[in-house]
Coordinates of C-alpha atoms and ligand atoms in Angstrom, one line a residue:
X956 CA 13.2 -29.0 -29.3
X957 CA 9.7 -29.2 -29.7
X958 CA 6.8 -26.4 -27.3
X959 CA 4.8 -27.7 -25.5
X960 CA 1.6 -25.6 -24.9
X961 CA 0.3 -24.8 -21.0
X962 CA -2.4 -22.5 -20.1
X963 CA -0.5 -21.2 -16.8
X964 CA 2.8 -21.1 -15.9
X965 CA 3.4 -20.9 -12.0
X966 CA 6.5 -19.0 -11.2
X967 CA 7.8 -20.0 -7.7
X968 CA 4.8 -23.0 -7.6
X969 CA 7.2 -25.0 -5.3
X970 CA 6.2 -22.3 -2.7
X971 CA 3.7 -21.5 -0.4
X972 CA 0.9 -19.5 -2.4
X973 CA 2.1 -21.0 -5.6
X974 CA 1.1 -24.9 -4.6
X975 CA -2.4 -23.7 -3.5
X976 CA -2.5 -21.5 -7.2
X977 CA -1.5 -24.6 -9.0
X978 CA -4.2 -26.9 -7.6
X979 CA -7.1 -23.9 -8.2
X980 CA -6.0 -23.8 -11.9
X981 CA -5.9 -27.9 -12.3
X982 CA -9.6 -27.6 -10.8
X983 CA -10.5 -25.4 -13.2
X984 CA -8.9 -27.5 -15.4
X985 CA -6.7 -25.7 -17.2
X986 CA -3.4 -27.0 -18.0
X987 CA -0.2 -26.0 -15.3
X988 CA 3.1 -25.4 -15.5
X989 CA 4.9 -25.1 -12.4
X990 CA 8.6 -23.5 -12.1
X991 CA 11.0 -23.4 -8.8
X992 CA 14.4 -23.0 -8.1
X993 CA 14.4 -26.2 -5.4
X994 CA 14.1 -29.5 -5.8
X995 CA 10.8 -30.7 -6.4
X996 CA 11.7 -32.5 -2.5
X997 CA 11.2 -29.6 -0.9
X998 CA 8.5 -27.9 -2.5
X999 CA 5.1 -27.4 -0.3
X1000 CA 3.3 -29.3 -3.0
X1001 CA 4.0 -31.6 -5.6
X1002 CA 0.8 -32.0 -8.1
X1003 CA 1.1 -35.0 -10.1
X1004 CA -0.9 -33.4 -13.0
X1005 CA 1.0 -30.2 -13.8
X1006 CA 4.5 -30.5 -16.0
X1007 CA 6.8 -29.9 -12.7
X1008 CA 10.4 -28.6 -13.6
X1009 CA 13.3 -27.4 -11.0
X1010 CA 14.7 -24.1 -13.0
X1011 CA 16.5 -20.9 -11.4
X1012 CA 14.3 -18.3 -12.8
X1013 CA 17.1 -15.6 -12.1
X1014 CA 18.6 -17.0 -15.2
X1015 CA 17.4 -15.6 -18.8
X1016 CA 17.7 -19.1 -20.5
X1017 CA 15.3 -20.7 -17.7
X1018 CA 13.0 -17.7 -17.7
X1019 CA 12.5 -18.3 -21.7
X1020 CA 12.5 -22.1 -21.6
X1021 CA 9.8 -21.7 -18.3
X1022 CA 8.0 -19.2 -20.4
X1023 CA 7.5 -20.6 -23.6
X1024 CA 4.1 -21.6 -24.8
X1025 CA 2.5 -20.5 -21.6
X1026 CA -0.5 -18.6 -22.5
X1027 CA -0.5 -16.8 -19.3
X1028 CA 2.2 -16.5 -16.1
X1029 CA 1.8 -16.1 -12.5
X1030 CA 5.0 -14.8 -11.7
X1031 CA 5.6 -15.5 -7.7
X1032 CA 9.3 -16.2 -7.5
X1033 CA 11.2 -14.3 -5.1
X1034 CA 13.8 -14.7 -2.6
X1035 CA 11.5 -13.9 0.3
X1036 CA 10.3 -14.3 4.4
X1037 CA 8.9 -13.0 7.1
X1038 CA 10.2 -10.1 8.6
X1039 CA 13.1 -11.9 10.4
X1040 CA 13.9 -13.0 6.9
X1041 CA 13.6 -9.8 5.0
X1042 CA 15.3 -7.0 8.0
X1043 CA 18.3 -9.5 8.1
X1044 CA 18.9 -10.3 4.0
X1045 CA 18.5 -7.2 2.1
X1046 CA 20.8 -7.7 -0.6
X1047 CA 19.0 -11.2 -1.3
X1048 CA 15.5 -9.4 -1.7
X1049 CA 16.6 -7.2 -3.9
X1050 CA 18.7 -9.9 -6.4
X1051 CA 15.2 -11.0 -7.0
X1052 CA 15.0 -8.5 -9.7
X1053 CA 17.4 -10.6 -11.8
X1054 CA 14.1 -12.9 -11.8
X1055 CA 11.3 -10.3 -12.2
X1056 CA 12.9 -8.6 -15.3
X1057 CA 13.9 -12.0 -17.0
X1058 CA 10.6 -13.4 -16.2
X1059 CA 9.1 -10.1 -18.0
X1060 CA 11.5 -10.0 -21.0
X1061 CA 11.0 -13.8 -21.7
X1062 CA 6.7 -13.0 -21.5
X1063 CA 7.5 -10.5 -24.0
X1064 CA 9.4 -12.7 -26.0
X1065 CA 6.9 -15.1 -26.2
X1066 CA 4.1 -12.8 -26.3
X1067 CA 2.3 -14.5 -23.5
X1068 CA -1.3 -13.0 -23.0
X1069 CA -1.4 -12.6 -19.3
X1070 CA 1.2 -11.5 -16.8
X1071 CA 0.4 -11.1 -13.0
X1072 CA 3.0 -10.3 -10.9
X1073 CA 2.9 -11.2 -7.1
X1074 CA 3.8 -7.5 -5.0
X1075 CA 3.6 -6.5 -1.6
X1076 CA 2.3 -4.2 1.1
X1077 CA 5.9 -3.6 2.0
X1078 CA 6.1 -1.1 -1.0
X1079 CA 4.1 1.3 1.4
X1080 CA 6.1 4.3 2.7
X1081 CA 7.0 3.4 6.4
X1082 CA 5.8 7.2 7.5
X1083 CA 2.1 5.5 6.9
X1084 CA 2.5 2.9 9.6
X1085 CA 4.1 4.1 12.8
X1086 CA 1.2 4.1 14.9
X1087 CA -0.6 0.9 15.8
X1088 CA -4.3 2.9 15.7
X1089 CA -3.6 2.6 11.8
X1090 CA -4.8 4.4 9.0
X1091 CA -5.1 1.6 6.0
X1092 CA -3.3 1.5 3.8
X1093 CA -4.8 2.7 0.2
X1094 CA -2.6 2.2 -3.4
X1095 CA -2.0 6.2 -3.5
X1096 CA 0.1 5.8 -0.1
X1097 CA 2.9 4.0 -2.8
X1098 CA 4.2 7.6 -3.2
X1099 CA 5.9 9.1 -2.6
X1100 CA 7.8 6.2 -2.5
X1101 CA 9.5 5.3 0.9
X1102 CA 9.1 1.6 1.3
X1103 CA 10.6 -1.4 3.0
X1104 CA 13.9 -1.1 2.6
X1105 CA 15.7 -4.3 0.5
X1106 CA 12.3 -6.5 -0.1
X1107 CA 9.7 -3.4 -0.5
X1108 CA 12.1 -1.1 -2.9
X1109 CA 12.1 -4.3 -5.2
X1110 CA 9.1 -5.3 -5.4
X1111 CA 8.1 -1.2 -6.0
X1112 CA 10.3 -0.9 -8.8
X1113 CA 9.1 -4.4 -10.3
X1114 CA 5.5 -2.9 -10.6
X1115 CA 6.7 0.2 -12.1
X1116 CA 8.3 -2.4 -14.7
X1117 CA 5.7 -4.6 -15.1
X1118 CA 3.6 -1.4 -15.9
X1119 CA 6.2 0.0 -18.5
X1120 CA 6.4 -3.5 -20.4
X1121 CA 2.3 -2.7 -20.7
X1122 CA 2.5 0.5 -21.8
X1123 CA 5.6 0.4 -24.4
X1124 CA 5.6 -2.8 -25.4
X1125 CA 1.7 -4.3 -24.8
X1126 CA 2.5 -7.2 -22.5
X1127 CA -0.9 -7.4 -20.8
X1128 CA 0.8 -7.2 -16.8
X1129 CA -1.5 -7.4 -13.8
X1130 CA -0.5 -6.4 -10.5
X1131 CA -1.9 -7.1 -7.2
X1132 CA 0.1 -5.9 -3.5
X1133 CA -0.1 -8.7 -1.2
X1134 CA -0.6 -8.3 3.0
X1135 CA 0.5 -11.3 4.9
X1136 CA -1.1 -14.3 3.4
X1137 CA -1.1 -17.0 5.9
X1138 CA -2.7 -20.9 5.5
X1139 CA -1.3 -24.6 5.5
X1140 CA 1.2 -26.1 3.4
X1141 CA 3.5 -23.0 4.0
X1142 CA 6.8 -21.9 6.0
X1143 CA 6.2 -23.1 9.2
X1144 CA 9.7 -22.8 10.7
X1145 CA 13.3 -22.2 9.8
X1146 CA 13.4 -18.4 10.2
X1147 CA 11.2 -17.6 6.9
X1148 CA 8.0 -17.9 8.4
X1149 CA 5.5 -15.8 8.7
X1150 CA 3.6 -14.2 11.8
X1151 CA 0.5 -16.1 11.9
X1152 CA 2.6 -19.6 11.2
X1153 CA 5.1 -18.7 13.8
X1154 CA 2.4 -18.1 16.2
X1155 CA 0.7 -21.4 15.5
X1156 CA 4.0 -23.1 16.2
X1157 CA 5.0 -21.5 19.3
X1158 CA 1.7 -22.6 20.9
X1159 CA 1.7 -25.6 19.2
X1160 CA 4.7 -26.5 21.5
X1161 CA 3.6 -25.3 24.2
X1162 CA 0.4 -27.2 24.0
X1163 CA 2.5 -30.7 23.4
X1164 CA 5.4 -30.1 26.1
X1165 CA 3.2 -28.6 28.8
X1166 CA 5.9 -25.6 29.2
X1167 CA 3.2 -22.9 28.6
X1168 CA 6.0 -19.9 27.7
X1169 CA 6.4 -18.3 25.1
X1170 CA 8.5 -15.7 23.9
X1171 CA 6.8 -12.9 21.4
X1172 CA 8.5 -10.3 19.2
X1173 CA 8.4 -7.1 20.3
X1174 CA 5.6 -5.5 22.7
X1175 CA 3.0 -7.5 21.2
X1176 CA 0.8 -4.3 20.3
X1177 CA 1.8 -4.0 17.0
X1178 CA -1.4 -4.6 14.2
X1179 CA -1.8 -6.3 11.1
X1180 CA -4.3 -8.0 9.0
X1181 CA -3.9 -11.6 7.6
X1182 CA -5.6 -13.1 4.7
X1183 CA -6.1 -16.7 4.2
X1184 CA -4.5 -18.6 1.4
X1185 CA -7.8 -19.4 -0.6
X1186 CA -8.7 -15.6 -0.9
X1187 CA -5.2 -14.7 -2.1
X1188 CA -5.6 -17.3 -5.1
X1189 CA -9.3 -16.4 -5.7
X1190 CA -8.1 -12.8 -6.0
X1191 CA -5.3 -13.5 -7.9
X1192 CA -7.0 -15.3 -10.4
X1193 CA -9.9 -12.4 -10.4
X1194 CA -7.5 -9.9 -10.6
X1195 CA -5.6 -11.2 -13.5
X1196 CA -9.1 -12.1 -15.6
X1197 CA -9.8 -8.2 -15.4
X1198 CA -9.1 -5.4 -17.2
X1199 CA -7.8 -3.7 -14.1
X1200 CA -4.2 -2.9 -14.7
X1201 CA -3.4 -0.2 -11.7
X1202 CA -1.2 -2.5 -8.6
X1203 CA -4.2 -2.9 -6.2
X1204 CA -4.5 -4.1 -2.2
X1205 CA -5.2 -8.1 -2.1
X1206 CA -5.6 -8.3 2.1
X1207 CA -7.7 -8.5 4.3
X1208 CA -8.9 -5.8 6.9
X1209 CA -9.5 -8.0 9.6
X1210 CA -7.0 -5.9 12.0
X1211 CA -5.5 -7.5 15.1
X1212 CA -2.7 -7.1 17.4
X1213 CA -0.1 -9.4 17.8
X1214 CA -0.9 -10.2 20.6
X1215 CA -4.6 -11.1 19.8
X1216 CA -3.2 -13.2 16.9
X1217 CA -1.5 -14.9 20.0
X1218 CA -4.9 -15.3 21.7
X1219 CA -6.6 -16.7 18.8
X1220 CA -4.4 -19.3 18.5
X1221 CA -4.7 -20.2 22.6
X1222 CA -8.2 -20.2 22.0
X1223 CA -8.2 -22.6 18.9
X1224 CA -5.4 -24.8 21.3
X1225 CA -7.4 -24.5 24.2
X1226 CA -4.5 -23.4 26.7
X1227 CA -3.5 -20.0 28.1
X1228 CA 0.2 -19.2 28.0
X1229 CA 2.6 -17.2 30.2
X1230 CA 4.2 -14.4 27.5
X1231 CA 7.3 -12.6 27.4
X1232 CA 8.0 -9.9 25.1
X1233 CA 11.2 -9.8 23.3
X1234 CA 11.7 -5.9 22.6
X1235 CA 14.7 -6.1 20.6
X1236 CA 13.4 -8.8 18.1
X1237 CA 12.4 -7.6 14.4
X1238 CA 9.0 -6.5 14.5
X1239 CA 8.7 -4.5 10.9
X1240 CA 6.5 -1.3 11.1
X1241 CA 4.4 -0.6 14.1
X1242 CA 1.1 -0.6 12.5
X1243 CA -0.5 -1.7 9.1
X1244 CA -4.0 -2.6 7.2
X1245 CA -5.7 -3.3 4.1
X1246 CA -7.7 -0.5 2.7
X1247 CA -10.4 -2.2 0.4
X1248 CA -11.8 0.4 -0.9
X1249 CA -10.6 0.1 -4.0
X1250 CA -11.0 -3.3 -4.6
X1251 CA -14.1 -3.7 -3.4
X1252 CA -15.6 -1.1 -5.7
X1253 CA -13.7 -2.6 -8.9
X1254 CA -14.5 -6.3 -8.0
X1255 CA -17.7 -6.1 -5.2
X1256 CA -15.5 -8.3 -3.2
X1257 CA -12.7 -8.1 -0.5
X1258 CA -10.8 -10.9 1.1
X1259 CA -13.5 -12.0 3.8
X1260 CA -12.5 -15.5 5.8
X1261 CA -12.7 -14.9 9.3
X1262 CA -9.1 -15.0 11.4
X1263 CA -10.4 -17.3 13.9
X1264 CA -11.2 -19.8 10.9
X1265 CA -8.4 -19.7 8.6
X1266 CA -6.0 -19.5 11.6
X1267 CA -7.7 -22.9 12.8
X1268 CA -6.8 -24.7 9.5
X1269 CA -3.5 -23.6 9.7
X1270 CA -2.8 -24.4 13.7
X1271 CA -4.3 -27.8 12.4
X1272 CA -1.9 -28.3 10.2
X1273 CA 1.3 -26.7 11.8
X1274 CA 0.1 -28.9 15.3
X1275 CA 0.8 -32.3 13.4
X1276 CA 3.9 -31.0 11.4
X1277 CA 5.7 -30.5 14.8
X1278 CA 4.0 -33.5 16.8
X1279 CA 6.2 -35.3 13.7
X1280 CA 8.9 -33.2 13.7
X1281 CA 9.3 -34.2 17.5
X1282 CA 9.0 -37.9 16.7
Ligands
LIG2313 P1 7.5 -18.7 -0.9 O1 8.9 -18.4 -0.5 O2 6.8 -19.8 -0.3 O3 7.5 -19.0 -2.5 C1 8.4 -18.3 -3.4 C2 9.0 -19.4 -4.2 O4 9.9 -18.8 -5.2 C3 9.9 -20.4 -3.4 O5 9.4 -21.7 -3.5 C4 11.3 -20.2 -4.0 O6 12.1 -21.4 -4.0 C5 10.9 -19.7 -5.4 N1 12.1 -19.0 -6.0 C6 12.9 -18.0 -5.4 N2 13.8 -17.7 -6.3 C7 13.6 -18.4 -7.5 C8 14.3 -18.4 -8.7 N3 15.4 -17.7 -8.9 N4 13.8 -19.3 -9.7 C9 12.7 -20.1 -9.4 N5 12.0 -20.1 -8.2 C10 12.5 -19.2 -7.3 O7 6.7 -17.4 -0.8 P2 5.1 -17.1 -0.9 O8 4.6 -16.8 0.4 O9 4.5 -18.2 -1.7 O10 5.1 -15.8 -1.8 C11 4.9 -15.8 -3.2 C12 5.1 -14.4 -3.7 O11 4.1 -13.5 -3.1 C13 6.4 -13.8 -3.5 O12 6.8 -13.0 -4.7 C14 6.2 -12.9 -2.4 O13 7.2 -11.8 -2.4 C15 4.8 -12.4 -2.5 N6 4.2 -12.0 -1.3 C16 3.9 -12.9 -0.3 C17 3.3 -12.5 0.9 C18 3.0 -13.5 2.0 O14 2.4 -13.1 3.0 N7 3.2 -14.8 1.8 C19 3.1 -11.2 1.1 C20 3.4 -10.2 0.2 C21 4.0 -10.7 -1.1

């Protein structure tokens, strides 16, 4: 069999942040691999120009065969959701480490150049975010290590890899901890989706039935910060061009209740809903933020589109995806 050469491979491109990381790196022209377990039928998007294959990634023999000749990977594969997803499925989360070490043994292997590897603010110890007032969350609050249970204890012990594979055997790994990336072309229903796509849904309905209820997971007080899809891939890509090797915060620090998120997404609909609050729904921790400090003073730049815009885009698109769904 003969190699054939890519500048980026795109683990889990079938996916949400992969698709949008695909068409970045055709418009910079570099050459793309893409890599998912699904068909190619139900990926978010499909582009023409990258070499697309369907591969389970879990598997050694894919990894290698997805891996060779890739100069550099971004390794976003995992078995993953919103919290709904993550509280109920554990075990799943954490078989994603059959695909993180793979994917790193087979970048050994093939000594690709670059490896950045896709974690998450869910490695943060839970005793940081009980109160919705929140302090953010900097990279030191890792440890001691107390994170999500299932999703966040995998994606902890994957950096902790990805940083031994640097240090013992000079794979060149960059890490960067997602918070709640949200945009089109995503998880919009289904049970693995997202706050911010959720939201968009739920008034999207309402907005084309008329019934103005809606039903919200826990009190609604709860905080968080969402970044939109184009700064995740403009950080990725910034992050793994560095030198920086340390996992660092890729969020914004826009906070917002839950309810607000609600409210923003009334606005953009132009309707006012009736709420009820679901108390014994899966809300994940009470409280949680981006703390940019460190990323703003190794990069002078920090995940910076406003709410109220990116969560337009994304009503925009979720609003047409259920007027079709309902015919
Ligand atoms: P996603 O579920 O849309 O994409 C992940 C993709 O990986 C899916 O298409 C899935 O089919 C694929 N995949 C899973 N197992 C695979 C396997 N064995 N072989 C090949 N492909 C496989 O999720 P996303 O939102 O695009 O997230 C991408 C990465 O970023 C994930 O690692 C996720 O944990 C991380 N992350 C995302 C967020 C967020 O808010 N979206 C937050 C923190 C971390």
């Amino acid at each position: 069999m003969t190699t054939t050469y890519v500048d980026a491979l795109v683990a889990g491109g079938g996916g949400f942040i992969g698709g949008h990381l695909v068409a970045d790196l055709l418009k910079a022209g570099k050459s793309v691999r893409v890599v998912d377990i699904k068909p190619q039928s139900e990926w978010y998007q499909v582009h023409p120009d990258a070499e697309n294959l369907q591969g389970d990634l879990s598997l050694l023999a894919d990894a290698e065969s997805a891996t060779q000749g890739a100069r550099e990977v971004y390794m976003l594969a995992a078995d993953m959701g919103g919290m709904g997803f993550i509280e109920n499925n554990k075990a799943l989360c954490m078989l994603s480490v059959l695909t993180s070490t793979h994917m790193l043994q087979a970048a050994q292997k093939f000594d690709v150049e670059r490896y950045f590897y896709s974690s998450s603010a869910c490695v943060y110890a839970a005793e940081h975010q009980t109160d919705p007032n929140v302090t953010a969350l900097a990279e030191a609050h890792a440890y001691p290590a107390m994170p999500e249970d299932g999703y966040g204890w995998e994606k902890l012990f994957t950096e902790r890899m990805a940083r031994h594979f640097r240090e013992d055997f000079g794979l060149q790994t960059r890490i960067a901890r997602f918070h709640n990336v949200y945009g089109p072309e995503g998880t919009w229903t289904g049970g693995r989706e997202k706050a911010p796509a959720a939201v968009c849904r739920k008034v999207a309905e309402a907005a084309i039935s008329g019934d103005h209820r809606l039903q919200i997971w826990g009190d609604g007080e709860q905080t968080r910060s969402f970044m939109y899809i184009d700064d995740c891939v403009r950080g990725i890509q910034m992050i793994t061009d560095s030198d920086y090797v340390d996992p660092i915060n890729l969020g914004s620090s826009e906070l917002v209740t839950i309810n607000q998120l609600y409210s923003i997404a009334e606005e953009i609909a132009g309707i006012t809903c009736e709420r009820t609050y679901q108390l014994d729904a899966p809300q994940g921790v009470r409280g949680r933020n981006s703390d940019n400090t460190e990323i703003l003073r190794a990069f002078d730049w920090e995940p910076s589109t406003p709410l109220i815009e990116g969560m337009a885009r994304t009503y925009a698109w979720i609003f047409d995806k259920v007027k079709r769904a309902q015919g």
